[in-house]
Amino acid sequence: MVGGGQGAFIGGVHRIASRIDGRFELVAGALSSNPERAAASAAELGIAPERSYASYEEMAQQEAAREDGIDAVSIVTPNHMHAGPAIAFLQAGIHVICDKPLAATPEQADEIAKAVKETGAHFVLTHNYTGYPLIRHARKLVAEGALGELRIVQVEYAQDWLTEPPEPDNKQAAWRTDPKQAGAGAIGDIGTHAFNLLSFVSGLKTEALSAELHSFAAGRQVDDNAHILLRMEQGARGMVWASQVAVGCENGLRLRIYGDKGGIEWAQENPNAMTFTRFGEPKQILTRGGAGTSPDGTRVPPGHPEGYLEGFATLYNEAADLISGTGDGSLLPGIAAGLDGMWFIGACIESSGKDGAWVAR
Amino acid sequence: MVGGGQGAFIGGVHRIASRIDGRFELVAGALSSNPERAAASAAELGIAPERSYASYEEMAQQEAAREDGIDAVSIVTPNHMHAGPAIAFLQAGIHVICDKPLAATPEQADEIAKAVKETGAHFVLTHNYTGYPLIRHARKLVAEGALGELRIVQVEYAQDWLTEPPEPDNKQAAWRTDPKQAGAGAIGDIGTHAFNLLSFVSGLKTEALSAELHSFAAGRQVDDNAHILLRMEQGARGMVWASQVAVGCENGLRLRIYGDKGGIEWAQENPNAMTFTRFGEPKQILTRGGAGTSPDGTRVPPGHPEGYLEGFATLYNEAADLISGTGDGSLLPGIAAGLDGMWFIGACIESSGKDGAWVAR
Amino acid sequence: MVGGGQGAFIGGVHRIASRIDGRFELVAGALSSNPERAAASAAELGIAPERSYASYEEMAQQEAAREDGIDAVSIVTPNHMHAGPAIAFLQAGIHVICDKPLAATPEQADEIAKAVKETGAHFVLTHNYTGYPLIRHARKLVAEGALGELRIVQVEYAQDWLTEPPEPDNKQAAWRTDPKQAGAGAIGDIGTHAFNLLSFVSGLKTEALSAELHSFAAGRQVDDNAHILLRMEQGARGMVWASQVAVGCENGLRLRIYGDKGGIEWAQENPNAMTFTRFGEPKQILTRGGAGTSPDGTRVPPGHPEGYLEGFATLYNEAADLISGTGDGSLLPGIAAGLDGMWFIGACIESSGKDGAWVAR
Amino acid sequence: MVGGGQGAFIGGVHRIASRIDGRFELVAGALSSNPERAAASAAELGIAPERSYASYEEMAQQEAAREDGIDAVSIVTPNHMHAGPAIAFLQAGIHVICDKPLAATPEQADEIAKAVKETGAHFVLTHNYTGYPLIRHARKLVAEGALGELRIVQVEYAQDWLTEPPEPDNKQAAWRTDPKQAGAGAIGDIGTHAFNLLSFVSGLKTEALSAELHSFAAGRQVDDNAHILLRMEQGARGMVWASQVAVGCENGLRLRIYGDKGGIEWAQENPNAMTFTRFGEPKQILTRGGAGTSPDGTRVPPGHPEGYLEGFATLYNEAADLISGTGDGSLLPGIAAGLDGMWFIGACIESSGKDGAWVAR
C-alpha cells in the first residue's frame, strides 16, 4: 500500500475491503511521505519493518526484487500523488489498484495510461460503487433491454460535509479542497463516481456536457457544487448534480435511468433495494440477492444488508481473480474508466469557464 | 365554471376543491364548447338549465346582469382558451380562478394581465401545490432564515403517462400535446408547477436559465422532457427536471432546498412529511400539523393524511376569503405568478433553441 | 347531524366527507346538548334556525314530519350518546350514519341492532378506513385468492396523543378517557378500527382472543395500550396492538396479512401505496389507481394523493347510493360490523380481567 | 472453527466477520463431522492439513497442546452440537465464540454454563444484532433516560424462507426444522435474536410471557410462527412476533421501544438509520455515526452503509479486545444472554402448551 498512513481515510477502507474475502494480505507499504509516520503506521498494521519503505520508488524496486514480493499495490494517496507510484509499480511489473480519480491533471493521467499500455500490468481503479450487486443487476437489466431504449439518466451525489469552510486540521478536507493536490473539487471527488456509475450501468458514452460549477463556501478554491447536463449516445439525455454543501445529505449517491420500456431507481445509502418498473406494470422492489436477482457477488442472503465495504471488497476480490487468472475482470473499472473520468473533469471545468457552452469529446 | 364538461379532468378537481371547505356553490357554467355536451354536463352537476350557457361570453354577460350572479368563475379549459374567458369575466366584474399555466402564448398572458390591472377584479391562478401545508411551512422556514442563505434548489416533476405516443381518443393527452392548445409540453404542464413551487418556497427570483428540451416519443410535437439550470438571486443555483416519460413516476413533484444553515426535502406523493436538517444536527421529519409546524390550513390532525384535493381546496378557501374580504390572499398565486410561469416557458424554449444559451429576464 | 358542535372533532370530518362528492347537504342539526352552543354552531354552519334543534328527539320528530325532511342523519356524539339518537331516527324512518364504535355498552348496542332490524332503515357505521381504495384492493386480492390460504394477520394502531394525562379542558381527551362516555379506552377508540379493518380485508371471523389491557398514564381510568392475540377462522392467527401512548406515532394504523401464497402490507399514514408479494417473486408497490389496481373509488389519478377525508367521503358517497337505490352498499360497514366491534371490546375486557384467558365468541 | 464446512451458511459469516477488523486468523478447524468434507473445506480455507481435525475433541486437545495453539474457537454447528465442543474447548482453556441459541436443550445449556463458570474462559454468544452501532446507541439512549420510563416494547422478526415445506436437500432448512438438532423452530432461530435484542436495548428483564406457537407449513415439526406477549420489569409490556412464513419478509427484524418521554424505531434491513422522538418534538432520523450519535464501533463515515457483516465483526473485534485484555467485553452477549434465550424458548413452549398461560421466571 502506498499512502493510507495514520489520519488517512480511504486507506483504511481499502485495507478492510482487501480482507473481507480473504484474498489479500498486507505485507508491505510506503504509508506516508513522513518517514516516522510511515514507520509507526506500518507497525500498527503488522507490516514487517523491513517492508515499510520510506518512498514508493524504493518500495517498487525492492518488492519487485524479492522472491516473496507483492503481487499488487494499492495506491491511496491524494490525487496528485497517483501517477508517480502507479507508473513506478507498473514498470516494476506489479499490478496496481488505485483510488479514483485517476489523477490530478490530464497529463498525469495520460502518463499512467501510457505505462499501463506499455507494461501490460493490470490496473484497477476503485470506482467502488460498481461493486454493489444491485448496480450490477441494473447494468444487466439495461444490457438485456429490460428498460428498452434509454432516454433519461438522472444521477446525483450530494454530501454536506464541506458546508462550512473546513478546519485547517482536517486532513481529508485539506487536500480535497487544494487545487494542486485534488485537481478539482466536488466534480473530481464525487462527480467522477456519479459519472462512472451512470456510464457503467447505462453502457452509454457521454458525447457532450454543459456544466455550471460553483464554490459556495467562502474562500474555497475548488468547486463544491456542480450542475451538469449530458448528451449521450443514442439520443439519451442526462443530468448530474454533485454537491458537498447540501445540508442533510451524508453520502447521497442516487441513480435513476429511464428508457422507453422501463425505469430503475437506486440510492447508495440503502443499497440493498432498487426499484424497477416495466411501463404499465406495478413498480417492483428488487433486493440484493432476492427474487429476480442473482446471488452473484453477494456474501449473505437477502435481508442481511451488505454495504459500502462489501461493494468495495468485490473489486478487490475480482482484482484477485484477474491477477490469479481465475477471472477476466470484465466488470472492473480500469484505465479506460479513469480516462473517461478525467475527460469528465476537464470538460466540466472547460464548459463552466465558457458559461456552460457544450463541450464535446 | 368555464370548461370542465364530460371527459375533462381538472374541472372535476376544481369542483371537489371548491366544495371541501363549503365556501362555494356551483350554480352556472359554460362547460363545453359543444352545446349538447355543455347541457348534459350541467344537468349532471345540478346546474339549472337557464344558467348553463353555450359560450363564456354569454355567461359573463348574463351572470353579471343577474342579481344572484356568480361571485367568481373557475376557468378550467385548455391553455389557449384561458385568455378569452378570463378577460370577459374580469371585465364583467367577476373574479377569476384560472387553471395554470396562465396562457398558451405570451400575448394572451399579457392581455390577461392588462385586464387584471384595469379591472381590479381578483385573479387566482391554481398553482395548487402552494396550498399544501408543509409547502407553506417550508416557505416560512426559508423566510425566517432557518436555512440560512440559500445556495441550491433542486426541483423535479416526473411522470410517465406520456411514455408512449398517446391514443388519439385520450382527451387529456390530446390537447396537452398539441402546440396550439397547450403552447408547450412538459415545461408548461408540469414544469411551471415546479418553477412556481421553487419560487414560492425560496422567495428567490430566477435571473436566468439554460434549458435542454426534448421530445422522446415518436411524433410528439411538444417537449416531453426538460433539463433546466437556473441562476437565481443572491447567487443561488438550481436545477429543474420535468418529464412525462420517466417510467415508474406517477406524479413525482419533489422539492429540495439547501442553504448554508439548513436543508429541506419534500415530495408531493407523500406530502404529509418533510425533512428539515439544521447543519450538524439530526434530520427531522416534520409532519403536516405535527410537532414544530402549524395546524393552519389543515383540516384533520397529524397522521390523518390530507392530499391533493385538500391542498387545492386551500386555494379555493383563501380565494373565498379574498373575495369576501376576510383574508388578503397573500399566499395565493395570482397574475404575477402566471407571468413568471410564462417567462419560464418562453425562456426554456428560447434557450433550448439556442443550444442551451443562458436566457436572462 | 347530531353532535358535532363547536369544539368537536369528528363532526367536522363528517361534514367535509359528506361534501366531497356533493351528494349531501347539511340542513338540520341538534349539534350540542347545550342549547346556546347548538344554536351558535348551527348558525356557523348555515343551518336555518328553525332546523337547529335543542334535542335529537325533537329533531327526529320534526324532520320526519317535514316534507323536505332529511334523508339521513349523522350521529357524531360520544359513544354513550349513540344509541338514543340512532334509535330515535331509525324509528322515525330516517337513515342513520353513525360514528364508531357502535355504543358504550353491549346493551346500547343491542338496542340499536334491534331498531335497525325492526325499522329496516339503513344504518352505516363510519369505519372510515374501509373506504380507502387500496384497502378495498387488498380485500379483493384476498378474496380472489392472491394470498392463498391466510395464515397471519398483524394489525397495529399506534398514537401518542394520550402519552401524558390530558389537560382537563381537552374535550376530545376528556370523553374518550371517561369510562362512562367511552365505554373503553384505546380498544374502543382505535382498537375497533384495527379489528374492523382486519376483518374487512381478511374476510375472516375471529373466533377467540386473548388480551392484555393496560393504563400507563397516571390516573387514567381506561386502557391506553392493548396487546391482543387472535385465533381466526381457517386456522389463521393474529396480533393486534393498539396504543395511545406510543411516543412518535401519530395515527399509525398498519395492516399486514400473509397467506401461503402472498403477503400485503399497508399503512394508513401513506395510504396511496401498498406492497404485495407473491411468494418467490419481487415485492410490488401497488398505488391507488395505479398499474394493477382499479380506479374505482378514486377521484384523482395515481400520484395525486388522496387521504383520510376522501376515504371517509367514499362511505358517504356509497351511503348516498344506498339511500337513493343506486348502490347496494355491499362494502359499507353496518350494524353487523358494529356488533362485531362490541364483541371485540367486551372480549378484550373480559380476557384481560382473567389474566389473558382466551375468550371465544 | 468447529462446523462451517462446505454447504454451511453461518460459518462463512463468522469467517468474514473475524477478518474484517484483522484481529483473527483462521488456522485450525474441525469443519465437518464428515472427515472428507472436513479436509476439503480446510484446504479451501487455507488451513494446514495437520490442523484440520476429524473431531472437536481432538482439536481441543491438540490445539491446547500446541505452543502456537488457537486463542479462541468459533462454534458454528447446529444447536444440538454446541454443548459438546463448547465444553471441550472451555475445559482446554480455549476461549469460545459460539453461535446462538446457546443449545438445543436446557440441560445442554446448563452444562455449558457450568463449564464457563468453572473454567473462567471467555464465552461469547454471537447475538450479532447487538453489534450494530445504532442498536448500541439505542441502548445508550434508554440508559440515559432519553425515553423516560419504558412502557412498551414491540419486536418482530419476520422471514418467509420457510413458507413452503423445504426441499430435503436444503441443509439450512433441514436442521433448523428438525426438533432434535434445533430444539425449537422460529422461536429458537430468530425469536431468541428478537428477545436478546429487546433485552439488550431496554435493559429490562422479562418477568413472564404468554405464547402461541404455530406450525403453518404442512408436516413441519417445529414452530414457524410465534405470537408472544411479555410482562417486563418496571411494568413495561411487550409483544414479540417471530415468523418464517411471512411472505415478502426477508430478514425483518424490527425493534420499537416507547417510554413516557420518547420512542425509538429501528429496522435491521436498513440498519444505518433509526428514528428517535422526544414527546412533543419532531421525529429525528439518527444515522450511524451521524449527528447526535457516536462514531464508536463504526468503520466508515455516515452515509456509507455498514451492514450485517460489520455488526457481526464488531462482536469479533470486541472478543479480541476481551481476550487480549484491551477491552472488558461489557457489551458482548455471553453465557447470561444464552441462558436468558433458553428460558425464552422453554417458556414459549410451555406457555403455548398450556393454551397461552403466563409463564413466569
PDB file of C-alpha atoms in Angstrom, chain A residues 151-152 154 156 160 163-164 212 214 216-217 225 227-231 235-241 243 245-249 254 256 258-263 265 277-279 283 355-356 358, chain B residues 151-152 154 156 160 163-164 212 214 216-217 225 227-231 235-241 243 245-249 254 256 258-263 265 277-279 283 355-356 358:
ATOM      1  CA  ARG A 151     -33.851   8.128 -22.710  1.00  0.00           C
ATOM      2  CA  ILE A 152     -33.024   9.788 -19.420  1.00  0.00           C
ATOM      3  CA  GLN A 154     -30.501  11.229 -13.541  1.00  0.00           C
ATOM      4  CA  GLU A 156     -26.812  12.880  -8.077  1.00  0.00           C
ATOM      5  CA  ASP A 160     -22.855  18.225   3.213  1.00  0.00           C
ATOM      6  CA  THR A 163     -20.905  23.107   4.007  1.00  0.00           C
ATOM      7  CA  GLU A 164     -18.674  25.337   6.046  1.00  0.00           C
ATOM      8  CA  GLU A 212     -22.027  25.086 -14.085  1.00  0.00           C
ATOM      9  CA  HIS A 214     -19.758  26.757  -8.136  1.00  0.00           C
ATOM     10  CA  PHE A 216     -20.329  28.327  -2.223  1.00  0.00           C
ATOM     11  CA  ALA A 217     -18.157  28.216   0.856  1.00  0.00           C
ATOM     12  CA  ASN A 225     -21.387  22.203  -6.188  1.00  0.00           C
ATOM     13  CA  HIS A 227     -24.860  21.185 -12.104  1.00  0.00           C
ATOM     14  CA  ILE A 228     -24.199  19.284 -15.307  1.00  0.00           C
ATOM     15  CA  LEU A 229     -26.279  18.391 -18.375  1.00  0.00           C
ATOM     16  CA  LEU A 230     -25.293  15.456 -20.558  1.00  0.00           C
ATOM     17  CA  ARG A 231     -25.869  14.434 -24.140  1.00  0.00           C
ATOM     18  CA  GLY A 235     -30.027  10.411 -28.052  1.00  0.00           C
ATOM     19  CA  ALA A 236     -30.228   9.878 -24.315  1.00  0.00           C
ATOM     20  CA  ARG A 237     -30.072  12.917 -22.072  1.00  0.00           C
ATOM     21  CA  GLY A 238     -28.765  13.228 -18.554  1.00  0.00           C
ATOM     22  CA  MET A 239     -28.383  15.417 -15.514  1.00  0.00           C
ATOM     23  CA  VAL A 240     -25.679  15.177 -12.887  1.00  0.00           C
ATOM     24  CA  TRP A 241     -25.721  17.013  -9.602  1.00  0.00           C
ATOM     25  CA  SER A 243     -22.554  18.740  -4.125  1.00  0.00           C
ATOM     26  CA  VAL A 245     -22.716  21.575   0.600  1.00  0.00           C
ATOM     27  CA  ALA A 246     -26.232  20.105   0.538  1.00  0.00           C
ATOM     28  CA  VAL A 247     -27.185  20.231   4.203  1.00  0.00           C
ATOM     29  CA  GLY A 248     -28.691  16.991   5.416  1.00  0.00           C
ATOM     30  CA  CYS A 249     -27.085  14.800   2.760  1.00  0.00           C
ATOM     31  CA  ARG A 254     -28.502   8.153  -6.392  1.00  0.00           C
ATOM     32  CA  ARG A 256     -32.165   6.751 -11.943  1.00  0.00           C
ATOM     33  CA  TYR A 258     -35.467   5.598 -17.733  1.00  0.00           C
ATOM     34  CA  GLY A 259     -35.968   4.002 -21.110  1.00  0.00           C
ATOM     35  CA  ASP A 260     -38.988   3.617 -23.309  1.00  0.00           C
ATOM     36  CA  LYS A 261     -39.914   0.322 -21.658  1.00  0.00           C
ATOM     37  CA  GLY A 262     -38.799   0.624 -18.068  1.00  0.00           C
ATOM     38  CA  GLY A 263     -37.143   2.567 -15.318  1.00  0.00           C
ATOM     39  CA  GLU A 265     -34.043   3.822  -9.217  1.00  0.00           C
ATOM     40  CA  THR A 277     -40.779  -0.621 -13.281  1.00  0.00           C
ATOM     41  CA  ARG A 278     -41.886  -2.016 -16.588  1.00  0.00           C
ATOM     42  CA  PHE A 279     -44.074   0.570 -18.260  1.00  0.00           C
ATOM     43  CA  LYS A 283     -43.184  -0.955  -9.537  1.00  0.00           C
ATOM     44  CA  ASP A 355     -20.638  29.985 -19.430  1.00  0.00           C
ATOM     45  CA  GLY A 356     -21.989  26.493 -19.885  1.00  0.00           C
ATOM     46  CA  TRP A 358     -21.442  22.383 -24.606  1.00  0.00           C
TER      47      TRP A 358
ATOM     48  CA  ARG B 151     -27.494  28.052  -2.171  1.00  0.00           C
ATOM     49  CA  ILE B 152     -29.104  25.219  -4.088  1.00  0.00           C
ATOM     50  CA  GLN B 154     -33.403  21.070  -6.783  1.00  0.00           C
ATOM     51  CA  GLU B 156     -38.185  17.748 -10.282  1.00  0.00           C
ATOM     52  CA  ASP B 160     -44.651   8.624 -17.129  1.00  0.00           C
ATOM     53  CA  THR B 163     -44.128   7.469 -22.296  1.00  0.00           C
ATOM     54  CA  GLU B 164     -45.749   6.172 -25.417  1.00  0.00           C
ATOM     55  CA  GLU B 212     -32.488  21.491 -22.997  1.00  0.00           C
ATOM     56  CA  HIS B 214     -36.556  17.092 -25.742  1.00  0.00           C
ATOM     57  CA  PHE B 216     -38.670  11.427 -26.853  1.00  0.00           C
ATOM     58  CA  ALA B 217     -41.935   9.902 -28.019  1.00  0.00           C
ATOM     59  CA  ASN B 225     -38.625  16.012 -21.081  1.00  0.00           C
ATOM     60  CA  HIS B 227     -33.447  19.639 -18.214  1.00  0.00           C
ATOM     61  CA  ILE B 228     -33.027  23.175 -16.927  1.00  0.00           C
ATOM     62  CA  LEU B 229     -30.336  25.016 -14.979  1.00  0.00           C
ATOM     63  CA  LEU B 230     -31.188  28.156 -13.031  1.00  0.00           C
ATOM     64  CA  ARG B 231     -29.300  31.176 -11.786  1.00  0.00           C
ATOM     65  CA  GLY B 235     -26.147  33.645  -6.082  1.00  0.00           C
ATOM     66  CA  ALA B 236     -28.324  30.586  -5.603  1.00  0.00           C
ATOM     67  CA  ARG B 237     -28.226  27.918  -8.271  1.00  0.00           C
ATOM     68  CA  GLY B 238     -30.921  25.492  -9.307  1.00  0.00           C
ATOM     69  CA  MET B 239     -31.829  22.506 -11.410  1.00  0.00           C
ATOM     70  CA  VAL B 240     -35.261  21.635 -12.734  1.00  0.00           C
ATOM     71  CA  TRP B 241     -36.176  18.352 -14.311  1.00  0.00           C
ATOM     72  CA  SER B 243     -40.562  14.747 -17.587  1.00  0.00           C
ATOM     73  CA  VAL B 245     -41.724   9.907 -19.960  1.00  0.00           C
ATOM     74  CA  ALA B 246     -39.947   8.741 -16.800  1.00  0.00           C
ATOM     75  CA  VAL B 247     -41.237   5.193 -16.457  1.00  0.00           C
ATOM     76  CA  GLY B 248     -42.377   4.407 -12.940  1.00  0.00           C
ATOM     77  CA  CYS B 249     -43.047   8.009 -11.941  1.00  0.00           C
ATOM     78  CA  ARG B 254     -40.153  16.916  -5.440  1.00  0.00           C
ATOM     79  CA  ARG B 256     -35.219  20.254  -2.157  1.00  0.00           C
ATOM     80  CA  TYR B 258     -30.288  23.881   0.736  1.00  0.00           C
ATOM     81  CA  GLY B 259     -28.848  26.924   2.414  1.00  0.00           C
ATOM     82  CA  ASP B 260     -25.721  27.468   4.426  1.00  0.00           C
ATOM     83  CA  LYS B 261     -27.523  26.612   7.660  1.00  0.00           C
ATOM     84  CA  GLY B 262     -30.129  24.031   6.720  1.00  0.00           C
ATOM     85  CA  GLY B 263     -31.890  21.957   4.129  1.00  0.00           C
ATOM     86  CA  GLU B 265     -36.782  17.944   1.261  1.00  0.00           C
ATOM     87  CA  THR B 277     -31.957  19.452   8.756  1.00  0.00           C
ATOM     88  CA  ARG B 278     -30.045  22.112  10.598  1.00  0.00           C
ATOM     89  CA  PHE B 279     -26.379  21.737   9.673  1.00  0.00           C
ATOM     90  CA  LYS B 283     -32.506  15.300  10.286  1.00  0.00           C
ATOM     91  CA  ASP B 355     -28.228  25.195 -27.749  1.00  0.00           C
ATOM     92  CA  GLY B 356     -28.685  25.957 -24.074  1.00  0.00           C
ATOM     93  CA  TRP B 358     -28.388  31.339 -20.849  1.00  0.00           C
TER      94      TRP B 358
END
